[in-house]
PDB file of C-alpha atoms in Angstrom:
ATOM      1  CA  UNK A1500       0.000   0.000   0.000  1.00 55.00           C
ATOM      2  CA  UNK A1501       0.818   3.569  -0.707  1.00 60.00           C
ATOM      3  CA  UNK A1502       1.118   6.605   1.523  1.00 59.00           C
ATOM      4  CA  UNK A1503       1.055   9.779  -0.127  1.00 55.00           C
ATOM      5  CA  UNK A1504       2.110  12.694   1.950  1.00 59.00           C
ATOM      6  CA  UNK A1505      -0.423  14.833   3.532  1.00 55.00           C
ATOM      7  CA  UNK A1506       1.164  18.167   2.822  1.00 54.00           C
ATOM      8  CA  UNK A1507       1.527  17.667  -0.427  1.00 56.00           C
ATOM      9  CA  UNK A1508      -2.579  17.087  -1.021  1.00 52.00           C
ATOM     10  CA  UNK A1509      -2.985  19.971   1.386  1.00 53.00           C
ATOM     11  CA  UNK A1510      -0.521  21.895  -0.693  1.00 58.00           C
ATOM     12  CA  UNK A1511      -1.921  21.320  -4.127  1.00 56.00           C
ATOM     13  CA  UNK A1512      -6.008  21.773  -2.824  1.00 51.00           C
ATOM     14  CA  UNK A1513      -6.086  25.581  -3.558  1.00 56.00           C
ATOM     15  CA  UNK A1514      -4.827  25.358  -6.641  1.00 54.00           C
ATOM     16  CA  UNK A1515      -7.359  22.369  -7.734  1.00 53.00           C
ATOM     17  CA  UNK A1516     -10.076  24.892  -6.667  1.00 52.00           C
ATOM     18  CA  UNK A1517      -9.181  27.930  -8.235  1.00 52.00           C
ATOM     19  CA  UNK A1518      -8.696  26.129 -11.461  1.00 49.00           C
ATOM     20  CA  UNK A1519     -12.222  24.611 -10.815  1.00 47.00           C
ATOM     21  CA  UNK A1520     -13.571  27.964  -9.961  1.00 48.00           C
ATOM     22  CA  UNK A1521     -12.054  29.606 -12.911  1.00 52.00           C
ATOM     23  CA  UNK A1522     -13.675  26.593 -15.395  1.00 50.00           C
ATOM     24  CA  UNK A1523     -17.139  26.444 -14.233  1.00 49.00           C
ATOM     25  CA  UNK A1524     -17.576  30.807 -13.850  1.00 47.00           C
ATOM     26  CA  UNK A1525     -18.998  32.444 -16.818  1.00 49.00           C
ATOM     27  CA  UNK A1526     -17.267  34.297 -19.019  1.00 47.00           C
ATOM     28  CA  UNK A1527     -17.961  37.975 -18.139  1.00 45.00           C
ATOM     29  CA  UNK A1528     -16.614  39.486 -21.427  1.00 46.00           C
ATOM     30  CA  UNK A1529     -17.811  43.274 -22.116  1.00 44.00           C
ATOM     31  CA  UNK A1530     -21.411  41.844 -23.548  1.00 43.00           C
ATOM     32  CA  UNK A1531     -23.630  45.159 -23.757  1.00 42.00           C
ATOM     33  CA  UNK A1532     -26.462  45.684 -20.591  1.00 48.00           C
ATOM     34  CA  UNK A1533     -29.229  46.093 -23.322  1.00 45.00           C
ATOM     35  CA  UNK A1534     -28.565  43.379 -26.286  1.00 45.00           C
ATOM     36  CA  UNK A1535     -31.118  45.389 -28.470  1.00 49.00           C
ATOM     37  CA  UNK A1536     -29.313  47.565 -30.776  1.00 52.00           C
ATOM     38  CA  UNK A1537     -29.592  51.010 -29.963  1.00 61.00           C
ATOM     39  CA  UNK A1538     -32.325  52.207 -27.927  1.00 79.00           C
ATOM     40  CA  UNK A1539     -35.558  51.414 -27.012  1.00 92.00           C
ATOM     41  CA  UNK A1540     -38.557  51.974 -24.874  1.00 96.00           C
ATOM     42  CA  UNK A1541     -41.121  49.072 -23.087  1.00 97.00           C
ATOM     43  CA  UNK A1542     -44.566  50.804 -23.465  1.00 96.00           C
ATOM     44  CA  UNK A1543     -47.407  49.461 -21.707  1.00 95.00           C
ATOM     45  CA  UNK A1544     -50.987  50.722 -21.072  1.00 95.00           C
ATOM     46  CA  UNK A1545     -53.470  49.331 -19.145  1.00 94.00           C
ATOM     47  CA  UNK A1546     -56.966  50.174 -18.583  1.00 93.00           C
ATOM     48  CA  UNK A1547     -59.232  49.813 -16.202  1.00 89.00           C
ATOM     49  CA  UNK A1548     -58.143  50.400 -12.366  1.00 78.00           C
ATOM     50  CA  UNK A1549     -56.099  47.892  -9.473  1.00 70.00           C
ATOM     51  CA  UNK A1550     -59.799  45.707  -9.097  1.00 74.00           C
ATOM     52  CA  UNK A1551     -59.978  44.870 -13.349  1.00 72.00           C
ATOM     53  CA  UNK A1552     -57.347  45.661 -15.477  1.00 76.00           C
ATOM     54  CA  UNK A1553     -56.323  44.910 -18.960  1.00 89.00           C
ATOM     55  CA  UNK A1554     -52.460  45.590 -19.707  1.00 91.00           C
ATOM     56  CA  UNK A1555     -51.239  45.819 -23.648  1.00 92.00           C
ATOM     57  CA  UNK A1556     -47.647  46.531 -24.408  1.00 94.00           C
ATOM     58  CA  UNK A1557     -44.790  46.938 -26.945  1.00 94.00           C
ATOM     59  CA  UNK A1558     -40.743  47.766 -27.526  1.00 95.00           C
ATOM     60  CA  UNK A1559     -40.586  51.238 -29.332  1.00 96.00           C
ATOM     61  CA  UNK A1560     -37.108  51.252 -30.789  1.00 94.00           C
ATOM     62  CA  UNK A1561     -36.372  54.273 -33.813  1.00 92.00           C
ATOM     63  CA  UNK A1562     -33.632  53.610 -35.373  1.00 88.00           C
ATOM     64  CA  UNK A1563     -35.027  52.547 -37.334  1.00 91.00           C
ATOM     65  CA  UNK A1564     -38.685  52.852 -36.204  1.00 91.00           C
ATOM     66  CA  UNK A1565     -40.501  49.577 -35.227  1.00 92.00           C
ATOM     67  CA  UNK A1566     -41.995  47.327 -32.694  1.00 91.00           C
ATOM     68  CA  UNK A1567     -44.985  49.925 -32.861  1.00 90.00           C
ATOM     69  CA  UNK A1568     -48.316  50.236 -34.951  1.00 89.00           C
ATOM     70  CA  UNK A1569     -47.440  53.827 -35.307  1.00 92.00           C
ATOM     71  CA  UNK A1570     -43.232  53.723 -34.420  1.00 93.00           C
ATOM     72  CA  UNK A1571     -42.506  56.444 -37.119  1.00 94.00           C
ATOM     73  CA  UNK A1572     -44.984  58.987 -35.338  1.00 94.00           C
ATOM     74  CA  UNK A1573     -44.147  57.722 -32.067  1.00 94.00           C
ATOM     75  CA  UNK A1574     -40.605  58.408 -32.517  1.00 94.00           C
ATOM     76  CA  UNK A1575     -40.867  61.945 -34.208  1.00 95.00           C
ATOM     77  CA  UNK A1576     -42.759  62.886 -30.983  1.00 95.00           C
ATOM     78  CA  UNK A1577     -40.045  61.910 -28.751  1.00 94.00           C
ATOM     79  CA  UNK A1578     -38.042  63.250 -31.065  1.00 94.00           C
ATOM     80  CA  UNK A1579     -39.266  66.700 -30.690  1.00 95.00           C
ATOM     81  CA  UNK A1580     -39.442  66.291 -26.912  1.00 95.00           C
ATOM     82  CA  UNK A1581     -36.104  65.292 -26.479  1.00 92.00           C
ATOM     83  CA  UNK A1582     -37.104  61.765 -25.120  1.00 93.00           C
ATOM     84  CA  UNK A1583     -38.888  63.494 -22.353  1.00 95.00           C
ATOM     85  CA  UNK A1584     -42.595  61.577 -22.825  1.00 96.00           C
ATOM     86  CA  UNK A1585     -43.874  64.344 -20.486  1.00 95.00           C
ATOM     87  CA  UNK A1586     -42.747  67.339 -22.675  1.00 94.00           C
ATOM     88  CA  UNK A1587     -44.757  65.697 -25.820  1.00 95.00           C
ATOM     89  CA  UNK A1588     -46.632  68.439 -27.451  1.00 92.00           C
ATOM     90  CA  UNK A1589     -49.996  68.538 -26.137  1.00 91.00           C
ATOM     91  CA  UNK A1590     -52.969  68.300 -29.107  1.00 88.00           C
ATOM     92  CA  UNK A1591     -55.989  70.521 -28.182  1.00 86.00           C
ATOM     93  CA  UNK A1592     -58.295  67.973 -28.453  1.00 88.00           C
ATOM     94  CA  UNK A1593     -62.126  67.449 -27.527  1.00 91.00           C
ATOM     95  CA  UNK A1594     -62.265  64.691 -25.217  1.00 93.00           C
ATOM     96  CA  UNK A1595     -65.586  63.153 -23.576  1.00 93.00           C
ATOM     97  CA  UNK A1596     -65.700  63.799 -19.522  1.00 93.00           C
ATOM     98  CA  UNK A1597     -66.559  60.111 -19.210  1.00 94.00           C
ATOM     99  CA  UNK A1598     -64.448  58.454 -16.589  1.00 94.00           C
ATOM    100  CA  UNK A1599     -62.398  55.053 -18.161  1.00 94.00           C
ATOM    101  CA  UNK A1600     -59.099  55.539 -16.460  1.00 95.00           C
ATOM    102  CA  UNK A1601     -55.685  54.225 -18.872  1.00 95.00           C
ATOM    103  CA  UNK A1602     -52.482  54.249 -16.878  1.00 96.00           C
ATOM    104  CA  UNK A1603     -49.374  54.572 -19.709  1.00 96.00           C
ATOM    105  CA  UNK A1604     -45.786  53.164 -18.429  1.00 97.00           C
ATOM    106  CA  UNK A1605     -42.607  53.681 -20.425  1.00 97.00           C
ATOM    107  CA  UNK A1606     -38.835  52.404 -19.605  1.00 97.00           C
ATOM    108  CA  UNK A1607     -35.730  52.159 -21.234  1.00 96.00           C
ATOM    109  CA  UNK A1608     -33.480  54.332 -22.831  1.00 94.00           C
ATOM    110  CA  UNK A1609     -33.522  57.321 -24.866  1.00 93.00           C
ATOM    111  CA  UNK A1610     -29.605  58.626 -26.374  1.00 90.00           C
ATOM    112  CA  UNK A1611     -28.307  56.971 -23.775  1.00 90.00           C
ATOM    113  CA  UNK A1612     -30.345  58.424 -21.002  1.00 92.00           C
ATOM    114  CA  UNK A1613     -32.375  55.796 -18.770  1.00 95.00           C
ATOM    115  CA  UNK A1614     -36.269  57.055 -19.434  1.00 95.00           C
ATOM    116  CA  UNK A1615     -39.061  55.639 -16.816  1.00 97.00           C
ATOM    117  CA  UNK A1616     -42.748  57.354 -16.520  1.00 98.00           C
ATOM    118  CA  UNK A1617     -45.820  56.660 -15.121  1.00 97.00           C
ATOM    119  CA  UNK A1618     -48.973  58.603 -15.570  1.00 97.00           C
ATOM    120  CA  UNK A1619     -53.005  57.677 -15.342  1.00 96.00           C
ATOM    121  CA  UNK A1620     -55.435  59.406 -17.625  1.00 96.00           C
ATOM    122  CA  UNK A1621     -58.801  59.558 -16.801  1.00 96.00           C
ATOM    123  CA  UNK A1622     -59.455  58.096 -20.495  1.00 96.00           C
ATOM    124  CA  UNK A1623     -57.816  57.278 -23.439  1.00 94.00           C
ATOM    125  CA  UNK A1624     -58.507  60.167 -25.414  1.00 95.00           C
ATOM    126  CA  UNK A1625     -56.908  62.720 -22.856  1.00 96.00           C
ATOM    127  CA  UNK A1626     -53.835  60.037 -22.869  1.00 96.00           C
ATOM    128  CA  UNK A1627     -53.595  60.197 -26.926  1.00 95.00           C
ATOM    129  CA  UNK A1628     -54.041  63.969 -26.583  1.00 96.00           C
ATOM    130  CA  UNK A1629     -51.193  64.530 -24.466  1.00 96.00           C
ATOM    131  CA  UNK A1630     -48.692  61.951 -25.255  1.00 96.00           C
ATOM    132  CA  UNK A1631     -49.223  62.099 -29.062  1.00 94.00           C
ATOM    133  CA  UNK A1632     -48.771  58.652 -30.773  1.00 94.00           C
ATOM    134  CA  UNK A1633     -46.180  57.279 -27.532  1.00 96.00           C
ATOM    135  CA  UNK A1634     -48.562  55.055 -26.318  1.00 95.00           C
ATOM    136  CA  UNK A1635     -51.159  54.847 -29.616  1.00 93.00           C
ATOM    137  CA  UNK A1636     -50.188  50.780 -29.217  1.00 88.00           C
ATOM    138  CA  UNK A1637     -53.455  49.610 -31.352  1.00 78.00           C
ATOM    139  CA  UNK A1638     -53.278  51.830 -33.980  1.00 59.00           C
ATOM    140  CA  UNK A1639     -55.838  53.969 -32.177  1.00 60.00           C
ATOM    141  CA  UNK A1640     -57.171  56.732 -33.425  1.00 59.00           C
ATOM    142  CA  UNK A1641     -55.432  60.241 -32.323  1.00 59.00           C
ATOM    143  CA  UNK A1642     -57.619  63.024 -31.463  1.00 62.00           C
ATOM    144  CA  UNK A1643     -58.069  65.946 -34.039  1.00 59.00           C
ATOM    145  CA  UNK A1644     -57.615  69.238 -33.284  1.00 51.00           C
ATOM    146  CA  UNK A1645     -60.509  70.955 -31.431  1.00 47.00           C
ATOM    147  CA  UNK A1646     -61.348  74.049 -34.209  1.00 46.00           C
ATOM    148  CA  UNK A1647     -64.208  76.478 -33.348  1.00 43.00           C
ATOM    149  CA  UNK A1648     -67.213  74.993 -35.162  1.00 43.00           C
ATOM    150  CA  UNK A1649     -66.502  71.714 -33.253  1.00 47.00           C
ATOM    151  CA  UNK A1650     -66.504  73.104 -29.183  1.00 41.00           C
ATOM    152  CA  UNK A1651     -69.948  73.186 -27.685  1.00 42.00           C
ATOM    153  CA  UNK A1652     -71.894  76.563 -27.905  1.00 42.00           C
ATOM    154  CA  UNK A1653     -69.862  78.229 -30.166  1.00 35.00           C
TER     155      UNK A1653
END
């Protein structure tokens, strides 16, 4: 029978584990934090409120525009409001007082600048008129410009 000396197994354990270690850890090379090329936005909207909802969602990217029934517009109001989904130009629009709240969530990245917002509506028409085609996710209809002939009593 054999004896093999204990220091030497003692000895060579560290080095059996870092090599282990080093085998079975994942290569961490520079792989980008978003793997969609440039960037992009995760819309959602959902309507109703927290006791029955209904949640619809998409990936806005723009360069080139796509992942959205209406990316070009969507993107050409960002665009204009410097990614800031807030600062969207507002469309005068004539929208019914009834009460159907719509709560629109975007996150992601715009130019390199992390974007998240939040906001409820109390419909979907006042959400369309003040976020412009952003969150227009089934090709809904935008709201036209309120002119004279078309406001009550005048």
């Amino acid at each position: 029978m054999k004896h093999f000396p204990t220091h030497r197994i003692l000895g060579a354990l560290p080095v059996t584990a870092a090599l282990l270690l080093a085998a079975v850890t994942p290569a961490q090379a520079s792989a980008p934090r978003n793997p969609l090329p440039g960037d992009g936005l995760r819309l959602t909207v959902t309507t109703g409120d927290s006791r029955s909802s209904d949640t619809r969602g998409t990936l806005l990217l723009c360069d080139p525009p796509q992942g959205h029934s209406r990316a070009a517009e969507a993107c050409a109001d960002l665009t204009a409001a410097d990614g800031d989904i807030g600062a969207v130009a507002h469309k005068d629009a004539v929208c019914s007082l009834l009460y159907a709240p719509v709560t629109a969530h975007a996150s992601g990245r715009w130019n390199g600048r992390p974007v998240s917002y939040t906001k409820t509506f109390s419909n979907t028409c006042v959400m369309l008129a003040e976020t412009g085609a952003v969150f227009a996710l089934d090709d809904e209809q935008l709201p036209e410009a309120a002119g004279p002939a078309e406001l009550p009593g005048v």
